[in-house]
Each structure stands twice: as structure tokens, then as C-alpha cells.
PDB file of C-alpha atoms in Angstrom:
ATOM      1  CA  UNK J   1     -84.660 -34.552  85.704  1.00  0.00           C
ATOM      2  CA  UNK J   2     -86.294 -33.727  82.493  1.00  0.00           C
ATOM      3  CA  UNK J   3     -86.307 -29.918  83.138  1.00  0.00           C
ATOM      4  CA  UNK J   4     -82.652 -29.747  84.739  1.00  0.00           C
ATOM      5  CA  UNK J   5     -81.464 -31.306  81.148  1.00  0.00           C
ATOM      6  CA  UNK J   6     -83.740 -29.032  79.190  1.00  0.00           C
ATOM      7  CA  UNK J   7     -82.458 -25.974  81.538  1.00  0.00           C
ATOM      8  CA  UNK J   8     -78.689 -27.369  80.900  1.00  0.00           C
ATOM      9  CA  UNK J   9     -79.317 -27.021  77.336  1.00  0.00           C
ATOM     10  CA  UNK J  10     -80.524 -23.933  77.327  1.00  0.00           C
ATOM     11  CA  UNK J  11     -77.540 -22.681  79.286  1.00  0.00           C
ATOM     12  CA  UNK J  12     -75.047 -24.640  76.937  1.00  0.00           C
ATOM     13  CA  UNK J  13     -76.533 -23.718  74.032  1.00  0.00           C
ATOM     14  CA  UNK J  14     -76.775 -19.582  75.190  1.00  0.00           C
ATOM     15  CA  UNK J  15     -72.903 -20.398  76.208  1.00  0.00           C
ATOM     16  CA  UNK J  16     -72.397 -21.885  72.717  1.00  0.00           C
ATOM     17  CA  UNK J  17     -74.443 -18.931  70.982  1.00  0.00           C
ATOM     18  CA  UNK J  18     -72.613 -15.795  73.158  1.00  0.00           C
ATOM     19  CA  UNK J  19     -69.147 -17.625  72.276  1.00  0.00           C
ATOM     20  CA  UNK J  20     -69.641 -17.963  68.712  1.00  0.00           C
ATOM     21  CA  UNK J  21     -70.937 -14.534  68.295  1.00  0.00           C
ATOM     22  CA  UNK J  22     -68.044 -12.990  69.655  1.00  0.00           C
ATOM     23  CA  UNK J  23     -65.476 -14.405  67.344  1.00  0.00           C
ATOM     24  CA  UNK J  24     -65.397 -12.761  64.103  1.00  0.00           C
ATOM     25  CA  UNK J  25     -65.344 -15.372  61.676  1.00  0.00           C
ATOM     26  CA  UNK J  26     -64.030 -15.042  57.531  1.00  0.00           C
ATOM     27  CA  UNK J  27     -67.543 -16.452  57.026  1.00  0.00           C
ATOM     28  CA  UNK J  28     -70.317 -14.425  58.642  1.00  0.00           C
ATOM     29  CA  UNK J  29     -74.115 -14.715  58.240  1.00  0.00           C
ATOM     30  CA  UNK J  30     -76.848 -13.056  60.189  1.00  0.00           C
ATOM     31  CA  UNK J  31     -79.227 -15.581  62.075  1.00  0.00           C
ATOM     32  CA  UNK J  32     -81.748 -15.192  59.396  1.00  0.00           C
ATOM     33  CA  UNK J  33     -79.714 -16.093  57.157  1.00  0.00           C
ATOM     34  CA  UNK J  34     -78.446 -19.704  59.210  1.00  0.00           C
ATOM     35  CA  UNK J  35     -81.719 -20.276  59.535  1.00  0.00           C
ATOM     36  CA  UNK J  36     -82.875 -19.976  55.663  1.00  0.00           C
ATOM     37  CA  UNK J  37     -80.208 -22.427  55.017  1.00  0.00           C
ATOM     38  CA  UNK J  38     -80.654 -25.260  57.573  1.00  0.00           C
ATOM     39  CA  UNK J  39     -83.143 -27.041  58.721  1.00  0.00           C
ATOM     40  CA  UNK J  40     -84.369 -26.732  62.199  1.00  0.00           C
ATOM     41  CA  UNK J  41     -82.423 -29.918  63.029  1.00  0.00           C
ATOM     42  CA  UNK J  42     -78.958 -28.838  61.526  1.00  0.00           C
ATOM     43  CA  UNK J  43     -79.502 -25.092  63.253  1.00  0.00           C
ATOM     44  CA  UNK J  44     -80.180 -26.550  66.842  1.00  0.00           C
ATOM     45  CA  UNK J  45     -76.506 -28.848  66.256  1.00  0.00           C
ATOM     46  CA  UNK J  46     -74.723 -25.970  64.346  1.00  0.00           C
ATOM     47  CA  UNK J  47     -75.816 -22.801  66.042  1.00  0.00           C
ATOM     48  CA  UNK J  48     -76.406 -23.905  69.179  1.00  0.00           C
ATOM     49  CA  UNK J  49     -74.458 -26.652  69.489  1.00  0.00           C
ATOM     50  CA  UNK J  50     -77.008 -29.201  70.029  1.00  0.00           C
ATOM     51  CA  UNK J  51     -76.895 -32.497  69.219  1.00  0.00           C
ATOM     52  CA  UNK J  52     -78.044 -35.062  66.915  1.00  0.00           C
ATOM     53  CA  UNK J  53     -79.821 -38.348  67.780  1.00  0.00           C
ATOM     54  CA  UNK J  54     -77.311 -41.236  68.248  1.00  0.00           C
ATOM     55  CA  UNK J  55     -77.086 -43.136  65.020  1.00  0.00           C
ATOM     56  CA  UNK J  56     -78.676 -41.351  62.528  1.00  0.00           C
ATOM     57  CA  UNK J  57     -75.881 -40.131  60.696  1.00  0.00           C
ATOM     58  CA  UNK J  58     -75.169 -42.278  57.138  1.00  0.00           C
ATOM     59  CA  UNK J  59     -71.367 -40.992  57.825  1.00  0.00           C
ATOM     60  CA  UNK J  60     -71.110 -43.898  60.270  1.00  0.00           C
ATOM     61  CA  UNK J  61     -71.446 -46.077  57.645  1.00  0.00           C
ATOM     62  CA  UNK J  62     -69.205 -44.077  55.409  1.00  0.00           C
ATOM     63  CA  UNK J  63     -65.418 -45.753  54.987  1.00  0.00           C
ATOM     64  CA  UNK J  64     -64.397 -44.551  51.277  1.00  0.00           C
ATOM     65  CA  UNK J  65     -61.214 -42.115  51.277  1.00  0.00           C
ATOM     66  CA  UNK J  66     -62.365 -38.251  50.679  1.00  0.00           C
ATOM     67  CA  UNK J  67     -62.737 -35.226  53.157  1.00  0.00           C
ATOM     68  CA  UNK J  68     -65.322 -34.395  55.674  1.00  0.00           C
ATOM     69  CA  UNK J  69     -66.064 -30.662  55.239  1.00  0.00           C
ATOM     70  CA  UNK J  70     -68.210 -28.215  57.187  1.00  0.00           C
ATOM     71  CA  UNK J  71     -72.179 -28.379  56.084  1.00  0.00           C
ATOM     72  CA  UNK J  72     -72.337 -24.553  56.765  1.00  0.00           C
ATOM     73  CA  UNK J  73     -68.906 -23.625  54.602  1.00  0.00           C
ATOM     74  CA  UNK J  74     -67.587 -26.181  52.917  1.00  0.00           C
ATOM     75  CA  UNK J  75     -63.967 -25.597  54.828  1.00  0.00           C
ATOM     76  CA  UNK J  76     -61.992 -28.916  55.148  1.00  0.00           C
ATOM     77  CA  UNK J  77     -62.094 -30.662  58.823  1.00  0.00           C
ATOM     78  CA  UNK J  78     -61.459 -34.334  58.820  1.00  0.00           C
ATOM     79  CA  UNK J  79     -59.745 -36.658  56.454  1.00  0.00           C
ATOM     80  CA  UNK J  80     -61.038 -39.988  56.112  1.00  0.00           C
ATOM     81  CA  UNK J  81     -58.225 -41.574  57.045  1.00  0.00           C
ATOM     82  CA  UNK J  82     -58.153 -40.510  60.738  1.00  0.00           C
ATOM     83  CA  UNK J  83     -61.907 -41.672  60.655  1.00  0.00           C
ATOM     84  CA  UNK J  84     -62.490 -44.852  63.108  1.00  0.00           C
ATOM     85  CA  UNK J  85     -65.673 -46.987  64.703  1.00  0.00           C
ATOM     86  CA  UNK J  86     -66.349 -46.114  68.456  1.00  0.00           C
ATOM     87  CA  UNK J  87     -69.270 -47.436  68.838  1.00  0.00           C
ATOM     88  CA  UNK J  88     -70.649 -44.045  70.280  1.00  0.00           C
ATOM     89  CA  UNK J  89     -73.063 -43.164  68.132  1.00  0.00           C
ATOM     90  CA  UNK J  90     -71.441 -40.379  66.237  1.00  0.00           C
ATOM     91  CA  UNK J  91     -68.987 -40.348  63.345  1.00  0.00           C
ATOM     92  CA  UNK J  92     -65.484 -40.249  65.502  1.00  0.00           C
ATOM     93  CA  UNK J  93     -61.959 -39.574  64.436  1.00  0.00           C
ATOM     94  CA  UNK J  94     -58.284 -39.808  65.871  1.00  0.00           C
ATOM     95  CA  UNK J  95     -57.403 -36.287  64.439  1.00  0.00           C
ATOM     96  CA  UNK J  96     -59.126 -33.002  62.677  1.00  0.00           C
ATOM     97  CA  UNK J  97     -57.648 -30.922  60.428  1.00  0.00           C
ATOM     98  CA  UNK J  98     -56.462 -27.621  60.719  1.00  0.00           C
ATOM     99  CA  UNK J  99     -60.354 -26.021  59.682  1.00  0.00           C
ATOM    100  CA  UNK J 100     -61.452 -27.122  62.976  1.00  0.00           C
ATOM    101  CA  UNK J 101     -61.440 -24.866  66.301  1.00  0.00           C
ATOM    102  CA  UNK J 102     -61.346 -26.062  69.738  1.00  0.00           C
ATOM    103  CA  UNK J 103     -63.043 -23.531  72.259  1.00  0.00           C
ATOM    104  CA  UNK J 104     -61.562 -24.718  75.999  1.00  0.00           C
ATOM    105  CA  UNK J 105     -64.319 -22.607  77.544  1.00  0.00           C
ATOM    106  CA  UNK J 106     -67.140 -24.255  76.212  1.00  0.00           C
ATOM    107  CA  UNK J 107     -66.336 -28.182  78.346  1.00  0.00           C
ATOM    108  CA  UNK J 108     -69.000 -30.272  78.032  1.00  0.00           C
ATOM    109  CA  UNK J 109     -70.684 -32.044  80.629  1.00  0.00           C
ATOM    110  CA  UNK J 110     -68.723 -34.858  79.946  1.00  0.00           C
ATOM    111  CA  UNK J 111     -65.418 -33.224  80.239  1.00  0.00           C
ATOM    112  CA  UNK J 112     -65.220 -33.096  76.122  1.00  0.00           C
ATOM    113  CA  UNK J 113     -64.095 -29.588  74.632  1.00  0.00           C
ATOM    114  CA  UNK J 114     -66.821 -27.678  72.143  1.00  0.00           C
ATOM    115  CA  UNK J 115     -65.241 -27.834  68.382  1.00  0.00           C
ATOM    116  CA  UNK J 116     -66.386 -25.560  65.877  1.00  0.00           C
ATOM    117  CA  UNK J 117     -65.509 -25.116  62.093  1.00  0.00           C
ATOM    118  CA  UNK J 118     -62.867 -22.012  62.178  1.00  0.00           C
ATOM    119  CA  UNK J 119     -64.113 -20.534  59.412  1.00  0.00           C
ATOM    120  CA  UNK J 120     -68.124 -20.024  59.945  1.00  0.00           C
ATOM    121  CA  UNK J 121     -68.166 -20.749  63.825  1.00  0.00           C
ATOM    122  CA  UNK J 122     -70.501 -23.365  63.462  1.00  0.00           C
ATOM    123  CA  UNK J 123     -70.874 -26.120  66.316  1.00  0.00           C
ATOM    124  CA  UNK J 124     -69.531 -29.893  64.918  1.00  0.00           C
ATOM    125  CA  UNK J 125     -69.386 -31.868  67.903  1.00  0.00           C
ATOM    126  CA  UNK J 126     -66.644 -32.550  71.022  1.00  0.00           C
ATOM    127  CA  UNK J 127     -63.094 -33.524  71.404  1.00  0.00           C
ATOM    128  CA  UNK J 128     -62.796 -36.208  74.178  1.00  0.00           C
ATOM    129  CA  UNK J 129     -59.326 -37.640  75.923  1.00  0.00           C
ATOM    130  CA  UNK J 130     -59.816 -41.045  75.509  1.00  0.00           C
ATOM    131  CA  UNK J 131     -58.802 -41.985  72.496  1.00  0.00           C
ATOM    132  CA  UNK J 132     -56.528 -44.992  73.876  1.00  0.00           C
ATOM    133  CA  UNK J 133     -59.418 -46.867  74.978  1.00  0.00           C
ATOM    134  CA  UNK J 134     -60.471 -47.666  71.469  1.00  0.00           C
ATOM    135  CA  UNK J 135     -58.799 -49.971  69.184  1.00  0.00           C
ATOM    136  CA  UNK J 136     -58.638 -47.570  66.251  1.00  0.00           C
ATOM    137  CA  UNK J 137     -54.300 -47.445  65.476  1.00  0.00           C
ATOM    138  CA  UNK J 138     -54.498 -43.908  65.019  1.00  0.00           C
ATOM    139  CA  UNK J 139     -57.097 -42.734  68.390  1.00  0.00           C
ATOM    140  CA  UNK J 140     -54.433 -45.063  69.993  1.00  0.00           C
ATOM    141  CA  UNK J 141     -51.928 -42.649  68.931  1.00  0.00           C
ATOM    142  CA  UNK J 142     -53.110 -39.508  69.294  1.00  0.00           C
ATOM    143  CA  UNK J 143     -55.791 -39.958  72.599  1.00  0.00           C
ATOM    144  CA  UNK J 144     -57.809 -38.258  71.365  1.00  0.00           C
ATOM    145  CA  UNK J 145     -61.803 -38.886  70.124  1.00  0.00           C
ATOM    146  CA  UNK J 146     -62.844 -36.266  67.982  1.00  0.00           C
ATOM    147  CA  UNK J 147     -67.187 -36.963  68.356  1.00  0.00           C
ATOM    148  CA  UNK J 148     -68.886 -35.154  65.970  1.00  0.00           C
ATOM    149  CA  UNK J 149     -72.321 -34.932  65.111  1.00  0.00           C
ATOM    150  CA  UNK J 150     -73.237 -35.770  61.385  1.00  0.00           C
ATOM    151  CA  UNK J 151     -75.608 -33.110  60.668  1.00  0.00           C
ATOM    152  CA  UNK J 152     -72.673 -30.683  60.172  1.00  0.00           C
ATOM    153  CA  UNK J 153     -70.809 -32.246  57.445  1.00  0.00           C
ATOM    154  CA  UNK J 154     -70.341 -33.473  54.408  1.00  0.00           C
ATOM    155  CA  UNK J 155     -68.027 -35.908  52.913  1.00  0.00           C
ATOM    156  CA  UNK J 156     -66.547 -35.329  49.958  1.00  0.00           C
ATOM    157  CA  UNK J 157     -65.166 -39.074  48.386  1.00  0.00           C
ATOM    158  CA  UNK J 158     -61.890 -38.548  46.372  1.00  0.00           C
ATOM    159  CA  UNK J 159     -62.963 -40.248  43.531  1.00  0.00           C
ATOM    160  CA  UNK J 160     -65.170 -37.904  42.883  1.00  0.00           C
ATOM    161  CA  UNK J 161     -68.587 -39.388  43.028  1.00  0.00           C
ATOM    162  CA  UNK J 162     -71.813 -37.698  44.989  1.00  0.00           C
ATOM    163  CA  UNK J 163     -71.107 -35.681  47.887  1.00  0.00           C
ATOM    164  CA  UNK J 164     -73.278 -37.497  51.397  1.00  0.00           C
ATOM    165  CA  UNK J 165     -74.320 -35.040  53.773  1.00  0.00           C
ATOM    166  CA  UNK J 166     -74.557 -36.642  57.206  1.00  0.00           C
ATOM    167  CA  UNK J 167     -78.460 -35.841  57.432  1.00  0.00           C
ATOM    168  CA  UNK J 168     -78.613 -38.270  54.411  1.00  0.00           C
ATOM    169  CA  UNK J 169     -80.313 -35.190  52.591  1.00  0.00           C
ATOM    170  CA  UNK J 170     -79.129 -34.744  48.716  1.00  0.00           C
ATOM    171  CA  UNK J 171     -75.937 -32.726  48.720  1.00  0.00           C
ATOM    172  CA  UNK J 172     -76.942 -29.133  48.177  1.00  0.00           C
ATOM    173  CA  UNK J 173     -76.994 -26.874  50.719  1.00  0.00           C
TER     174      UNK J 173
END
């Protein structure tokens, strides 16, 4: 079972990788260059669309009003507001905003569609359909469960304290 999962990832992630590097994005670095300014970690979930381990993101915890923005860019995808608890693991929300991509040929193996920032390409997480099963007013409304993994954002609070990146790392890049 082990190596079928590993083997899965491998093809997801080469998927992910051939996908992303096809798209010309308004921000474009050379691998080198991704990999000079993540760590390891945040490379595997942004690059190659890994993904993080379940509930080590600080963004969980996060509920002050500000903007989640792309670790790789800075580009705007999620407003607190649409922000609610799932109890999956992974910072969820009923909506993105308009910085975030959906890629309907990259479905998960839990029927979730690949999301990537639209301006760098990088991997964020998965849009699920079953956002009516949680009692979050707004998931209710849209159906929708936007899962994304930590270790590609950053919030942003509107009153203008600290940035938090979702590693829990200091706020540079």
C-alpha cells in the first residue's frame, strides 16, 4: 500500500508539475529559483502540489479579518470572511477570490479539483463539493469547501499588525 501511495504521488505531483509548466503565468521563476525561496516543505505543497501534515498550519487558529495571499506572490486569494472550521485539518473556506485558479484536469483522488494561485501557478490546496455538509452559513451557501494547505499562504490582518505565514515561520519570504 505504501508504494502504490508513494507511486500515486509521484504521478500527481508529475501531473501537477507538467500542468503548471505549461501555463504561462505573469509571475515566472525557474525551478532554481522556487527552490532558493522555499523550503523543501513549502516546494513539495507549492510545486508539486503536495500536501501538508493535517494540523500544522497556525491559520487554523487564525479568525481576525485580513486577506489570505499566496506565499509564492503575494496575489490576494481568500478573504477572511469566507474562512470557516471543518474540522479537516486544513484552513477551509466557502469561497476564493478571483487570484485563485481551478485546473478541472488535475481531480484529486478524492474527487476535489487542484487550485492554484493564477498569478505564479503555485499549488494551494483542493476545491471539494460539499460544502452543505458543514455548518459554516456561507459553505452552506455556496457548496463548496475550498481545502487548502497552510504552507502556501499568508494572512495579511486588516489592522495592520504582523503578517502569519501558515508554516508559522516569521513573515518574510
Amino acid at each position: 500500500r505504501r508504494f502504490a501511495a508513494v507511486a500515486l504521488g509521484r504521478v500527481s505531483a508529475l501531473q501537477f508539475q507538467k500542468g503548471a509548466l505549461a501555463q504561462n503565468y505573469e509571475i515566472s521563476r525557474s525551478d532554481q529559483e522556487w527552490k532558493s525561496r522555499l523550503s523543501l516543505s513549502k516546494y513539495y505543497v507549492m510545486r508539486f502540489g503536495g500536501t501538508e501534515i493535517r494540523g500544522s498550519s497556525p491559520l487554523l487558529e487564525e479568525r481576525r479579518a485580513g486577506t489570505f495571499k499566496c506565499r509564492g506572490c503575494d496575489n490576494a486569494l481568500f478573504a477572511s470572511a469566507n474562512k470557516f472550521e471543518s474540522g479537516t485539518g486544513w484552513p477551509s473556506f466557502a469561497s476564493a477570490l478571483s487570484g485563485v485558479e481551478e485546473d478541472p484536469n488535475l481531480l484529486s483522488f478524492l474527487s476535489g479539483i487542484a487550485l492554484r494561485c493564477g498569478r505564479c501557478g503555485s499549488h494551494l490546496g483542493h476545491a471539494f463539493s460539499d460544502g452543505r455538509k458543514f455548518k459554516s452559513e456561507r459553505a452552506q451557501e455556496t457548496g463548496r469547501r475550498y481545502c487548502i494547505d497552510g504552507a502556501a499562504l499568508v494572512f495579511y490582518p486588516e489592522d495592520g499588525s504582523s503578517p502569519v505565514r501558515g508554516d508559522g515561520m516569521s513573515s518574510s519570504m
